[in-house]
Amino acid sequence: MLTFGWHNFCDMMNDTSPKPRILVAGGTGYIGSHTVVELIQSGYEVTIIDDLSNSNASVIEGIAEITGHRPDFVKCDCADFAAVDKVFSDNEDIKAVINFAAFKAVGESVQRPLAYYRNNLNIILNLLDSMTRHGVKGFVFSSSCTVYGQPDENPVTESSPVKKALSPYGNTKQIAEEIISDAITSGAALDAVILRYFNPVGAHPSSLIGEMPNGVPLNLVPYLTQAAIGIRKELSVFGDDYDTPDGTCIRDYIDITDLAKAHVCAIDRIMGGRMAAPMEVFNIGTGRGVSVRELIDTFQSATGVEVPHRIASRRAGDIAKVWADPTKANDVLGWHATVPLGDTLLNAWKWQLALRQRGIQ
């Protein structure tokens, strides 16, 4: 049986004619910036909107250096309807939207639930309202495996039950998916792809863009690299008494560039008129669960750098284990995760070193 990887499948399905403009909300953030790179390299025109609340405008320079093309950028609070709608009015050639704009930390959402609901749900409502007003049909939504809660069994498929969320962050993803579905059911002219992805890690191999949170990192790998380089005293491993082989949480860690390419395949599917239904859902993961202990060991093996760490108490909102069955994305989107975890973590370390060289951290 012939199996297509991402590049040959998507290249086959595309021609060399100019491609439409894609609006990327939250496009200077971690996942957004890497997706912008892949969109540009695939021939799409891109307009980024972002309020820079958890990112830096310098990311635009990195994107331009990698691609040789500077995307349009509008500083915009996506939770402000008037500001969002003006972007659509000023860019009548927008044909599709990818939404990354959201507060995104599980632990923080438990502490600040109202802020998470207000921000994340206003953003999705504003984008869909403006799209409807301006006749833009294509929509890719950045969802999350958190919608599955603690699954009954792993790996999870797209037909696995969507359970009560264990954090306000996860609940905003569930509600946003329901909003998109309800809008389509009501007759809204939308072609929506929901990408439920697992744990993005790493950085672009060029070390020109990567995860660069403002303040203390809320995700595992940037905190790990900051501990390894000495910015943080140590990495806290939240719990070693879970029902897993080594007691630490298990996740499906996916390379950021692999993840970005999945969004391009989703846009290609929408733009190519190949949607089987107005709303399609795909899990985006590697299909392999990795424990926190294994992640630390893999980092140390790939880089030769020790990570100071300690065991801490469990963190509110965390689940014990979850990883993806990516078969549907492999078969329907033609997308595959290809980057080994060791290479991904080495890229994350090189990014951390590059930030120090630039005096950013």
mmCIF file of C-alpha atoms in Angstrom, residues 100-357:
data_model
loop_
_atom_site.group_PDB
_atom_site.id
_atom_site.type_symbol
_atom_site.label_atom_id
_atom_site.label_comp_id
_atom_site.label_asym_id
_atom_site.label_seq_id
_atom_site.Cartn_x
_atom_site.Cartn_y
_atom_site.Cartn_z
ATOM 1 C CA PHE A 100 -4.873 30.456 17.735
ATOM 2 C CA ALA A 101 -5.832 33.468 19.830
ATOM 3 C CA ALA A 102 -6.652 32.349 23.371
ATOM 4 C CA PHE A 103 -5.419 32.165 26.929
ATOM 5 C CA LYS A 104 -3.935 28.679 27.073
ATOM 6 C CA ALA A 105 -2.557 27.528 30.440
ATOM 7 C CA VAL A 106 -4.466 24.756 32.237
ATOM 8 C CA GLY A 107 -3.231 25.642 35.718
ATOM 9 C CA GLU A 108 -3.768 29.361 35.303
ATOM 10 C CA SER A 109 -7.294 28.773 34.017
ATOM 11 C CA VAL A 110 -8.185 27.074 37.300
ATOM 12 C CA GLN A 111 -7.046 30.210 39.133
ATOM 13 C CA ARG A 112 -8.597 32.707 36.674
ATOM 14 C CA PRO A 113 -11.668 30.998 35.175
ATOM 15 C CA LEU A 114 -13.699 34.112 34.403
ATOM 16 C CA ALA A 115 -10.822 35.699 32.498
ATOM 17 C CA TYR A 116 -10.453 32.530 30.420
ATOM 18 C CA TYR A 117 -14.156 32.298 29.586
ATOM 19 C CA ARG A 118 -14.425 35.998 28.766
ATOM 20 C CA ASN A 119 -11.356 36.099 26.541
ATOM 21 C CA ASN A 120 -11.474 32.774 24.741
ATOM 22 C CA LEU A 121 -15.194 32.725 24.003
ATOM 23 C CA ASN A 122 -15.385 36.373 22.965
ATOM 24 C CA ILE A 123 -12.611 35.727 20.468
ATOM 25 C CA ILE A 124 -14.385 32.798 18.803
ATOM 26 C CA LEU A 125 -17.682 34.722 18.670
ATOM 27 C CA ASN A 126 -16.013 37.812 17.216
ATOM 28 C CA LEU A 127 -14.223 35.877 14.492
ATOM 29 C CA LEU A 128 -17.295 33.904 13.451
ATOM 30 C CA ASP A 129 -19.482 37.023 13.474
ATOM 31 C CA SER A 130 -17.032 38.930 11.293
ATOM 32 C CA MET A 131 -16.555 36.000 8.948
ATOM 33 C CA THR A 132 -20.314 35.770 8.447
ATOM 34 C CA ARG A 133 -20.602 39.515 7.856
ATOM 35 C CA HIS A 134 -17.836 39.459 5.248
ATOM 36 C CA GLY A 135 -18.616 36.174 3.506
ATOM 37 C CA VAL A 136 -15.515 34.275 4.639
ATOM 38 C CA LYS A 137 -16.256 30.525 4.807
ATOM 39 C CA GLY A 138 -13.020 28.727 5.679
ATOM 40 C CA PHE A 139 -12.197 28.264 9.360
ATOM 41 C CA VAL A 140 -9.566 26.174 11.156
ATOM 42 C CA PHE A 141 -9.922 26.070 14.915
ATOM 43 C CA SER A 142 -7.071 25.344 17.284
ATOM 44 C CA SER A 143 -8.694 22.890 19.674
ATOM 45 C CA SER A 144 -7.133 20.527 22.169
ATOM 46 C CA CYS A 145 -7.035 16.980 23.485
ATOM 47 C CA THR A 146 -8.307 18.465 26.752
ATOM 48 C CA VAL A 147 -11.816 18.015 25.323
ATOM 49 C CA TYR A 148 -11.454 14.282 26.012
ATOM 50 C CA GLY A 149 -10.789 14.860 29.715
ATOM 51 C CA GLN A 150 -9.373 11.718 31.326
ATOM 52 C CA PRO A 151 -10.224 9.188 28.600
ATOM 53 C CA ASP A 152 -11.533 5.731 29.400
ATOM 54 C CA GLU A 153 -8.870 4.248 27.156
ATOM 55 C CA ASN A 154 -5.895 5.303 25.095
ATOM 56 C CA PRO A 155 -5.163 6.150 22.389
ATOM 57 C CA VAL A 156 -8.141 8.434 21.857
ATOM 58 C CA THR A 157 -9.888 8.671 18.505
ATOM 59 C CA GLU A 158 -12.163 11.397 17.198
ATOM 60 C CA SER A 159 -15.122 9.265 18.262
ATOM 61 C CA SER A 160 -13.908 9.001 21.871
ATOM 62 C CA PRO A 161 -16.364 10.644 24.286
ATOM 63 C CA VAL A 162 -15.970 14.354 24.913
ATOM 64 C CA LYS A 163 -16.075 14.445 28.709
ATOM 65 C CA LYS A 164 -16.627 17.109 31.295
ATOM 66 C CA ALA A 165 -13.553 19.303 31.149
ATOM 67 C CA LEU A 166 -11.161 19.200 34.084
ATOM 68 C CA SER A 167 -10.160 22.850 33.662
ATOM 69 C CA PRO A 168 -11.761 26.093 32.468
ATOM 70 C CA TYR A 169 -9.225 26.147 29.623
ATOM 71 C CA GLY A 170 -10.410 22.749 28.433
ATOM 72 C CA ASN A 171 -14.007 23.841 28.808
ATOM 73 C CA THR A 172 -13.448 26.882 26.585
ATOM 74 C CA LYS A 173 -12.259 24.507 23.854
ATOM 75 C CA GLN A 174 -15.347 22.322 24.271
ATOM 76 C CA ILE A 175 -17.685 25.310 24.199
ATOM 77 C CA ALA A 176 -15.924 26.813 21.181
ATOM 78 C CA GLU A 177 -16.378 23.560 19.257
ATOM 79 C CA GLU A 178 -20.073 23.597 20.188
ATOM 80 C CA ILE A 179 -20.375 27.220 19.035
ATOM 81 C CA ILE A 180 -18.890 26.329 15.642
ATOM 82 C CA SER A 181 -21.198 23.311 15.309
ATOM 83 C CA ASP A 182 -24.269 25.316 16.325
ATOM 84 C CA ALA A 183 -23.408 28.082 13.862
ATOM 85 C CA ILE A 184 -23.185 25.547 11.030
ATOM 86 C CA THR A 185 -26.432 23.867 12.113
ATOM 87 C CA SER A 186 -28.150 27.265 12.035
ATOM 88 C CA GLY A 187 -27.217 27.648 8.375
ATOM 89 C CA ALA A 188 -24.042 29.712 8.617
ATOM 90 C CA ALA A 189 -21.924 29.306 5.486
ATOM 91 C CA LEU A 190 -18.853 27.764 7.108
ATOM 92 C CA ASP A 191 -16.359 25.061 6.210
ATOM 93 C CA ALA A 192 -14.688 24.357 9.546
ATOM 94 C CA VAL A 193 -11.845 22.014 10.426
ATOM 95 C CA ILE A 194 -11.311 21.359 14.130
ATOM 96 C CA LEU A 195 -7.780 20.238 14.983
ATOM 97 C CA ARG A 196 -7.622 18.626 18.408
ATOM 98 C CA TYR A 197 -3.943 18.547 19.019
ATOM 99 C CA PHE A 198 -1.922 17.171 21.783
ATOM 100 C CA ASN A 199 1.233 18.703 23.357
ATOM 101 C CA PRO A 200 3.242 20.906 20.983
ATOM 102 C CA VAL A 201 6.957 21.140 21.784
ATOM 103 C CA GLY A 202 10.208 22.190 20.145
ATOM 104 C CA ALA A 203 11.207 25.105 17.927
ATOM 105 C CA HIS A 204 11.901 25.797 14.277
ATOM 106 C CA PRO A 205 15.164 24.089 13.202
ATOM 107 C CA SER A 206 16.565 27.487 12.191
ATOM 108 C CA SER A 207 16.389 28.699 15.827
ATOM 109 C CA LEU A 208 14.785 31.882 14.508
ATOM 110 C CA ILE A 209 11.383 31.270 16.116
ATOM 111 C CA GLY A 210 10.242 29.138 19.026
ATOM 112 C CA GLU A 211 8.242 29.225 22.221
ATOM 113 C CA MET A 212 8.891 32.562 23.925
ATOM 114 C CA PRO A 213 6.373 33.179 26.721
ATOM 115 C CA ASN A 214 6.328 36.439 28.610
ATOM 116 C CA GLY A 215 7.379 35.866 32.224
ATOM 117 C CA VAL A 216 7.449 32.446 33.860
ATOM 118 C CA PRO A 217 6.684 29.665 31.342
ATOM 119 C CA LEU A 218 3.406 27.825 31.890
ATOM 120 C CA ASN A 219 4.299 24.894 29.608
ATOM 121 C CA LEU A 220 6.667 22.045 30.389
ATOM 122 C CA VAL A 221 9.391 22.238 27.757
ATOM 123 C CA PRO A 222 10.254 25.965 27.939
ATOM 124 C CA TYR A 223 10.395 25.655 31.723
ATOM 125 C CA LEU A 224 12.632 22.601 31.297
ATOM 126 C CA THR A 225 15.039 24.422 28.980
ATOM 127 C CA GLN A 226 15.105 27.448 31.290
ATOM 128 C CA ALA A 227 15.960 25.163 34.212
ATOM 129 C CA ALA A 228 18.657 23.486 32.127
ATOM 130 C CA ILE A 229 20.271 26.815 31.244
ATOM 131 C CA GLY A 230 20.008 28.185 34.778
ATOM 132 C CA ILE A 231 17.239 30.758 34.447
ATOM 133 C CA ARG A 232 15.048 28.682 36.763
ATOM 134 C CA LYS A 233 16.366 26.896 39.835
ATOM 135 C CA GLU A 234 14.737 23.600 38.918
ATOM 136 C CA LEU A 235 11.878 21.963 37.082
ATOM 137 C CA SER A 236 8.926 20.825 39.168
ATOM 138 C CA VAL A 237 7.476 17.470 38.133
ATOM 139 C CA PHE A 238 3.852 17.687 39.240
ATOM 140 C CA GLY A 239 3.134 14.304 40.775
ATOM 141 C CA ASP A 240 4.831 10.908 40.654
ATOM 142 C CA ASP A 241 1.927 8.860 41.989
ATOM 143 C CA TYR A 242 -0.291 8.668 38.899
ATOM 144 C CA ASP A 243 -1.461 5.352 37.502
ATOM 145 C CA THR A 244 1.305 5.253 34.901
ATOM 146 C CA PRO A 245 4.416 3.043 34.567
ATOM 147 C CA ASP A 246 6.717 5.553 36.284
ATOM 148 C CA GLY A 247 4.094 7.542 38.207
ATOM 149 C CA THR A 248 4.381 10.724 36.136
ATOM 150 C CA CYS A 249 1.829 12.063 33.679
ATOM 151 C CA ILE A 250 1.858 10.780 30.120
ATOM 152 C CA ARG A 251 1.252 13.017 27.126
ATOM 153 C CA ASP A 252 1.606 12.894 23.348
ATOM 154 C CA TYR A 253 4.384 15.388 22.523
ATOM 155 C CA ILE A 254 4.261 16.598 18.937
ATOM 156 C CA ASP A 255 6.927 18.601 17.130
ATOM 157 C CA ILE A 256 5.828 22.178 16.494
ATOM 158 C CA THR A 257 6.731 22.102 12.801
ATOM 159 C CA ASP A 258 4.828 18.861 12.275
ATOM 160 C CA LEU A 259 1.846 20.469 13.993
ATOM 161 C CA ALA A 260 2.082 23.607 11.877
ATOM 162 C CA LYS A 261 2.005 21.540 8.697
ATOM 163 C CA ALA A 262 -1.264 19.944 9.803
ATOM 164 C CA HIS A 263 -2.889 23.387 9.656
ATOM 165 C CA VAL A 264 -1.706 23.877 6.087
ATOM 166 C CA CYS A 265 -3.191 20.513 5.112
ATOM 167 C CA ALA A 266 -6.475 21.613 6.718
ATOM 168 C CA ILE A 267 -6.459 24.893 4.766
ATOM 169 C CA ASP A 268 -5.606 23.024 1.556
ATOM 170 C CA ARG A 269 -8.575 20.730 2.171
ATOM 171 C CA ILE A 270 -10.940 23.670 2.670
ATOM 172 C CA MET A 271 -9.600 25.725 -0.242
ATOM 173 C CA GLY A 272 -9.619 22.686 -2.513
ATOM 174 C CA GLY A 273 -13.311 22.045 -1.836
ATOM 175 C CA ARG A 274 -12.579 18.565 -0.494
ATOM 176 C CA MET A 275 -14.579 18.791 2.750
ATOM 177 C CA ALA A 276 -16.754 15.725 3.336
ATOM 178 C CA ALA A 277 -18.976 17.720 5.733
ATOM 179 C CA PRO A 278 -19.217 21.388 6.811
ATOM 180 C CA MET A 279 -17.331 20.511 10.030
ATOM 181 C CA GLU A 280 -14.561 17.937 10.289
ATOM 182 C CA VAL A 281 -12.547 16.951 13.377
ATOM 183 C CA PHE A 282 -9.020 15.546 13.467
ATOM 184 C CA ASN A 283 -6.663 14.468 16.232
ATOM 185 C CA ILE A 284 -3.150 15.779 15.651
ATOM 186 C CA GLY A 285 -0.579 13.799 17.587
ATOM 187 C CA THR A 286 2.194 11.253 17.217
ATOM 188 C CA GLY A 287 0.257 8.269 18.520
ATOM 189 C CA ARG A 288 2.821 7.654 21.276
ATOM 190 C CA GLY A 289 2.498 8.496 24.960
ATOM 191 C CA VAL A 290 5.602 9.796 26.741
ATOM 192 C CA SER A 291 5.902 10.317 30.496
ATOM 193 C CA VAL A 292 7.398 13.434 32.047
ATOM 194 C CA ARG A 293 10.306 11.365 33.333
ATOM 195 C CA GLU A 294 10.897 9.943 29.859
ATOM 196 C CA LEU A 295 10.771 13.433 28.373
ATOM 197 C CA ILE A 296 13.442 14.656 30.793
ATOM 198 C CA ASP A 297 15.615 11.617 30.063
ATOM 199 C CA THR A 298 15.213 12.105 26.302
ATOM 200 C CA PHE A 299 16.190 15.769 26.586
ATOM 201 C CA GLN A 300 19.278 14.930 28.611
ATOM 202 C CA SER A 301 20.291 12.220 26.135
ATOM 203 C CA ALA A 302 19.740 14.453 23.084
ATOM 204 C CA THR A 303 21.572 17.486 24.480
ATOM 205 C CA GLY A 304 24.025 16.121 27.040
ATOM 206 C CA VAL A 305 22.667 18.699 29.483
ATOM 207 C CA GLU A 306 21.353 17.810 32.944
ATOM 208 C CA VAL A 307 17.964 19.151 34.017
ATOM 209 C CA PRO A 308 17.676 19.970 37.741
ATOM 210 C CA HIS A 309 14.241 18.778 38.828
ATOM 211 C CA ARG A 310 12.223 17.716 41.829
ATOM 212 C CA ILE A 311 8.932 15.975 42.468
ATOM 213 C CA ALA A 312 6.125 18.347 43.487
ATOM 214 C CA SER A 313 2.491 17.786 44.396
ATOM 215 C CA ARG A 314 -0.095 17.219 41.705
ATOM 216 C CA ARG A 315 -1.324 20.274 39.798
ATOM 217 C CA ALA A 316 -5.025 21.130 39.624
ATOM 218 C CA GLY A 317 -6.625 20.307 36.280
ATOM 219 C CA ASP A 318 -4.010 17.778 35.118
ATOM 220 C CA ILE A 319 -5.056 14.352 33.849
ATOM 221 C CA ALA A 320 -2.984 11.206 34.251
ATOM 222 C CA LYS A 321 -2.498 10.084 30.675
ATOM 223 C CA VAL A 322 -3.679 10.802 27.173
ATOM 224 C CA TRP A 323 -2.293 10.229 23.716
ATOM 225 C CA ALA A 324 -3.700 10.323 20.214
ATOM 226 C CA ASP A 325 -4.765 7.931 17.538
ATOM 227 C CA PRO A 326 -3.850 10.086 14.498
ATOM 228 C CA THR A 327 -5.094 7.573 11.906
ATOM 229 C CA LYS A 328 -7.857 9.831 10.580
ATOM 230 C CA ALA A 329 -5.464 12.751 10.040
ATOM 231 C CA ASN A 330 -3.005 10.383 8.369
ATOM 232 C CA ASP A 331 -5.606 8.926 6.014
ATOM 233 C CA VAL A 332 -7.836 11.923 5.265
ATOM 234 C CA LEU A 333 -5.513 14.923 5.541
ATOM 235 C CA GLY A 334 -2.447 13.023 4.326
ATOM 236 C CA TRP A 335 -0.595 14.388 7.351
ATOM 237 C CA HIS A 336 1.974 12.479 9.404
ATOM 238 C CA ALA A 337 4.145 13.344 12.392
ATOM 239 C CA THR A 338 7.737 12.738 11.292
ATOM 240 C CA VAL A 339 10.182 14.453 13.690
ATOM 241 C CA PRO A 340 11.679 12.221 16.433
ATOM 242 C CA LEU A 341 11.248 13.481 20.006
ATOM 243 C CA GLY A 342 15.002 13.721 20.562
ATOM 244 C CA ASP A 343 15.363 16.036 17.540
ATOM 245 C CA THR A 344 12.424 18.102 18.752
ATOM 246 C CA LEU A 345 13.940 18.588 22.201
ATOM 247 C CA LEU A 346 17.348 19.376 20.713
ATOM 248 C CA ASN A 347 15.694 22.110 18.630
ATOM 249 C CA ALA A 348 14.059 23.460 21.804
ATOM 250 C CA TRP A 349 17.477 23.590 23.489
ATOM 251 C CA LYS A 350 19.104 25.326 20.497
ATOM 252 C CA TRP A 351 16.284 27.874 20.619
ATOM 253 C CA GLN A 352 16.968 28.501 24.307
ATOM 254 C CA LEU A 353 20.656 29.027 23.538
ATOM 255 C CA ALA A 354 19.754 31.385 20.674
ATOM 256 C CA LEU A 355 17.595 33.465 23.035
ATOM 257 C CA ARG A 356 20.529 33.805 25.434
ATOM 258 C CA GLN A 357 22.829 34.854 22.588
#
